[in-house]
Amino acid sequence: MKPYIIFDMDGVIIDSESWYMNQLRNFFVSRGYVIPEKKLEEILGLNTKDIFDILKEYINYQGNIQYLFEKYLQELKFPNYQQIVFPNVQQCIENIFQKNIDIIIASSSPRKIIKQVLTDLNLDKYILFYMGKEDVKKTKPSPEVYQIIVRQQKYQKPLFVVEDSTFGIQAAKMAGLEVVAYYSGKFQNNQSQSDIIITNHMQLLKLL
């Protein structure tokens, strides 16, 4: 089989975590709750439902958290993905593809969002397949998504996984995979469990 690389999407391909963190912060502020930046950064990389479950305990919310979660989804606005793609991502992925290396996306986002991002950024033609939150029973930090991908690849491990969040790195390491952490400088994620830390996507090409 061809060698392959697994990319996370949020925080690696697009700066969606900044966008969603702002929306989450504003949503709670509008209801009288102030969530410290440090707490928001701690939960980066989790799926939105898990984030609400954690924040329910943090703010001691006594109401129906499912109702609050649904209200958030109703009010949620989606970014222009072309405006929040990280620098050099498209060039990096195209170069990896030209080296005859397969590219797989492992995200905790819904599949329809992943598809939209890849289409809007004109990256879909380079991607072998992608997996979203509907494809697993437990999202990151569970290693399930990575275990499924390795199994689908006939137990051939990827060259490495590209992650950014503490939970994503934990998931990949629990699956026994080598992890390259992308540090954007926007958040103080604990990336100490990763094997290598990069600050520019083009640095990935030197690892091939």
Short mmCIF file of C-alpha atoms in Angstrom, two decimals:
data_model
loop_
_atom_site.label_atom_id
_atom_site.label_comp_id
_atom_site.label_asym_id
_atom_site.label_seq_id
_atom_site.Cartn_x
_atom_site.Cartn_y
_atom_site.Cartn_z
CA MET A 1 0.00 0.00 0.00
CA LYS A 2 1.00 3.60 -0.52
CA PRO A 3 2.35 5.52 2.48
CA TYR A 4 -0.11 7.96 4.01
CA ILE A 5 -0.44 10.86 6.44
CA ILE A 6 -3.41 11.68 8.67
CA PHE A 7 -4.38 15.31 9.20
CA ASP A 8 -6.66 16.71 11.85
CA MET A 9 -8.75 19.55 10.41
CA ASP A 10 -9.71 22.12 13.05
CA GLY A 11 -6.61 23.92 14.27
CA VAL A 12 -4.41 22.23 11.65
CA ILE A 13 -5.91 23.00 8.25
CA ILE A 14 -8.19 25.86 9.27
CA ASP A 15 -8.13 28.27 12.20
CA SER A 16 -11.67 27.30 13.12
CA GLU A 17 -10.88 26.93 16.81
CA SER A 18 -10.38 30.70 17.18
CA TRP A 19 -13.65 31.29 15.34
CA TYR A 20 -15.67 28.81 17.39
CA MET A 21 -14.07 29.86 20.67
CA ASN A 22 -15.18 33.44 20.05
CA GLN A 23 -18.70 32.28 19.28
CA LEU A 24 -18.79 30.07 22.35
CA ARG A 25 -17.50 32.86 24.57
CA ASN A 26 -20.05 35.35 23.21
CA PHE A 27 -22.88 32.83 23.53
CA PHE A 28 -22.24 32.34 27.25
CA VAL A 29 -21.56 36.04 27.91
CA SER A 30 -24.95 36.88 26.39
CA ARG A 31 -26.47 34.63 29.05
CA GLY A 32 -24.50 36.09 31.92
CA TYR A 33 -21.65 33.58 32.12
CA VAL A 34 -18.01 34.54 31.66
CA ILE A 35 -15.71 31.66 30.72
CA PRO A 36 -11.98 32.42 31.30
CA GLU A 37 -9.69 32.13 28.30
CA LYS A 38 -7.63 29.48 30.05
CA LYS A 39 -10.68 27.27 30.52
CA LEU A 40 -11.70 27.66 26.88
CA GLU A 41 -8.19 26.71 25.75
CA GLU A 42 -8.27 23.61 27.97
CA ILE A 43 -11.26 22.20 26.08
CA LEU A 44 -10.03 22.91 22.57
CA GLY A 45 -10.17 19.80 20.42
CA LEU A 46 -13.26 18.29 22.04
CA ASN A 47 -16.53 18.01 20.15
CA THR A 48 -19.08 20.69 20.97
CA LYS A 49 -21.44 18.44 22.94
CA ASP A 50 -18.61 17.36 25.26
CA ILE A 51 -17.62 21.01 25.69
CA PHE A 52 -21.13 21.89 26.87
CA ASP A 53 -21.15 18.99 29.31
CA ILE A 54 -17.87 20.23 30.82
CA LEU A 55 -18.98 23.86 30.97
CA LYS A 56 -22.25 22.86 32.64
CA GLU A 57 -20.25 21.68 35.64
CA TYR A 58 -17.84 24.61 35.48
CA ILE A 59 -20.55 27.31 35.62
CA ASN A 60 -22.83 25.19 37.81
CA TYR A 61 -25.64 25.47 35.25
CA GLN A 62 -28.90 24.22 36.73
CA GLY A 63 -31.00 24.22 33.57
CA ASN A 64 -31.34 21.76 30.70
CA ILE A 65 -27.90 21.67 29.08
CA GLN A 66 -29.30 19.91 26.00
CA TYR A 67 -31.64 22.86 25.42
CA LEU A 68 -28.74 25.29 25.80
CA PHE A 69 -26.63 23.20 23.41
CA GLU A 70 -29.41 23.23 20.79
CA LYS A 71 -29.81 27.00 21.14
CA TYR A 72 -26.09 27.39 20.51
CA LEU A 73 -26.32 25.30 17.34
CA GLN A 74 -29.25 27.42 16.16
CA GLU A 75 -27.27 30.63 16.65
CA LEU A 76 -23.98 29.24 15.32
CA LYS A 77 -22.55 31.05 12.32
CA PHE A 78 -20.07 29.41 9.98
CA PRO A 79 -16.90 31.13 8.77
CA ASN A 80 -15.61 31.73 5.28
CA TYR A 81 -13.13 28.87 5.19
CA GLN A 82 -10.97 30.59 2.59
CA GLN A 83 -10.38 33.37 5.11
CA ILE A 84 -9.32 31.11 7.98
CA VAL A 85 -7.16 28.53 6.22
CA PHE A 86 -3.65 28.48 7.68
CA PRO A 87 -0.79 29.74 5.47
CA ASN A 88 0.80 27.23 3.06
CA VAL A 89 -1.76 24.49 3.79
CA GLN A 90 -2.90 24.10 0.21
CA GLN A 91 0.64 24.12 -1.17
CA CYS A 92 1.76 21.61 1.46
CA ILE A 93 -1.06 19.16 0.77
CA GLU A 94 -0.59 19.44 -2.99
CA ASN A 95 3.13 18.70 -2.60
CA ILE A 96 2.44 15.67 -0.40
CA PHE A 97 -0.05 14.38 -2.96
CA GLN A 98 2.50 14.82 -5.76
CA LYS A 99 4.93 12.66 -3.79
CA ASN A 100 2.44 9.79 -4.16
CA ILE A 101 1.51 9.85 -0.47
CA ASP A 102 -2.14 9.42 0.49
CA ILE A 103 -3.82 11.97 2.74
CA ILE A 104 -6.60 11.13 5.20
CA ILE A 105 -8.57 13.54 7.41
CA ALA A 106 -9.50 12.54 10.99
CA SER A 107 -11.74 15.14 12.59
CA SER A 108 -14.27 15.46 15.40
CA SER A 109 -16.36 17.77 13.20
CA PRO A 110 -19.49 16.57 11.37
CA ARG A 111 -18.84 14.99 7.98
CA LYS A 112 -20.84 17.68 6.18
CA ILE A 113 -18.55 20.36 7.62
CA ILE A 114 -15.43 18.44 6.62
CA LYS A 115 -16.77 18.05 3.10
CA GLN A 116 -17.60 21.76 2.89
CA VAL A 117 -14.14 22.80 4.09
CA LEU A 118 -12.35 20.52 1.63
CA THR A 119 -14.57 21.67 -1.24
CA ASP A 120 -14.24 25.38 -0.44
CA LEU A 121 -10.46 25.08 -0.19
CA ASN A 122 -10.26 22.94 -3.34
CA LEU A 123 -8.54 20.17 -1.37
CA ASP A 124 -11.07 17.38 -1.90
CA LYS A 125 -9.20 16.05 -4.94
CA TYR A 126 -6.14 15.35 -2.78
CA ILE A 127 -7.90 13.48 0.03
CA LEU A 128 -8.19 9.69 0.01
CA PHE A 129 -11.06 9.76 2.52
CA TYR A 130 -12.14 11.55 5.69
CA MET A 131 -13.72 10.57 8.98
CA GLY A 132 -15.93 12.73 11.18
CA LYS A 133 -17.75 12.45 14.47
CA GLU A 134 -20.50 10.27 12.97
CA ASP A 135 -17.95 7.59 12.12
CA VAL A 136 -16.94 6.82 15.70
CA LYS A 137 -18.63 6.00 18.99
CA LYS A 138 -16.21 8.20 20.92
CA THR A 139 -14.42 11.26 19.56
CA LYS A 140 -10.95 12.45 20.58
CA PRO A 141 -9.25 12.05 23.06
CA SER A 142 -10.44 8.50 22.37
CA PRO A 143 -8.02 6.85 19.91
CA GLU A 144 -10.94 5.20 18.08
CA VAL A 145 -10.80 7.30 14.90
CA TYR A 146 -7.11 6.52 14.45
CA GLN A 147 -7.56 2.85 15.23
CA ILE A 148 -10.30 2.61 12.60
CA ILE A 149 -8.16 4.31 9.96
CA VAL A 150 -5.17 2.03 10.62
CA ARG A 151 -7.48 -0.98 10.41
CA GLN A 152 -8.91 0.26 7.10
CA GLN A 153 -5.34 0.67 5.84
CA LYS A 154 -4.73 -3.02 6.56
CA TYR A 155 -2.85 -2.18 9.76
CA GLN A 156 -0.21 -0.15 7.97
CA LYS A 157 0.55 2.84 10.20
CA PRO A 158 0.76 6.35 8.76
CA LEU A 159 4.07 8.13 8.34
CA PHE A 160 2.74 10.45 11.03
CA VAL A 161 -0.36 12.27 12.25
CA VAL A 162 -0.63 16.07 12.21
CA GLU A 163 -2.50 17.37 15.26
CA ASP A 164 -2.63 20.56 17.30
CA SER A 165 -4.75 20.07 20.44
CA THR A 166 -3.78 18.22 23.58
CA PHE A 167 -6.74 15.85 23.15
CA GLY A 168 -5.95 15.13 19.50
CA ILE A 169 -2.31 14.40 20.31
CA GLN A 170 -3.38 12.10 23.15
CA ALA A 171 -5.73 10.22 20.82
CA ALA A 172 -3.02 9.59 18.22
CA LYS A 173 -0.41 8.58 20.80
CA MET A 174 -2.85 6.14 22.44
CA ALA A 175 -3.25 4.58 19.01
CA GLY A 176 0.53 4.10 18.91
CA LEU A 177 1.18 6.64 16.15
CA GLU A 178 3.90 9.22 15.59
CA VAL A 179 2.57 12.74 16.01
CA VAL A 180 3.68 16.03 14.50
CA ALA A 181 2.12 18.93 16.40
CA TYR A 182 1.31 22.13 14.53
CA TYR A 183 1.79 25.17 16.76
CA SER A 184 -0.01 28.22 15.36
CA GLY A 185 0.94 30.50 18.25
CA LYS A 186 -2.71 31.27 18.95
CA PHE A 187 -3.21 28.96 21.93
CA GLN A 188 -1.03 27.52 24.67
CA ASN A 189 -1.90 23.89 23.97
CA ASN A 190 0.12 21.26 25.79
CA GLN A 191 1.88 19.56 22.87
CA SER A 192 4.54 17.84 24.95
CA GLN A 193 3.34 14.33 24.04
CA SER A 194 4.02 14.95 20.34
CA ASP A 195 7.18 13.70 18.65
CA ILE A 196 7.89 16.88 16.71
CA ILE A 197 6.49 20.42 16.79
CA ILE A 198 6.30 22.57 13.65
CA THR A 199 5.21 26.16 13.11
CA ASN A 200 4.82 26.08 9.32
CA HIS A 201 3.13 23.39 7.24
CA MET A 202 5.95 23.39 4.70
CA GLN A 203 8.19 21.91 7.40
CA LEU A 204 6.23 18.67 6.96
CA LEU A 205 7.84 18.16 3.57
CA LYS A 206 11.25 17.85 5.22
CA LEU A 207 9.94 14.88 7.23
CA LEU A 208 9.03 12.81 4.17
#
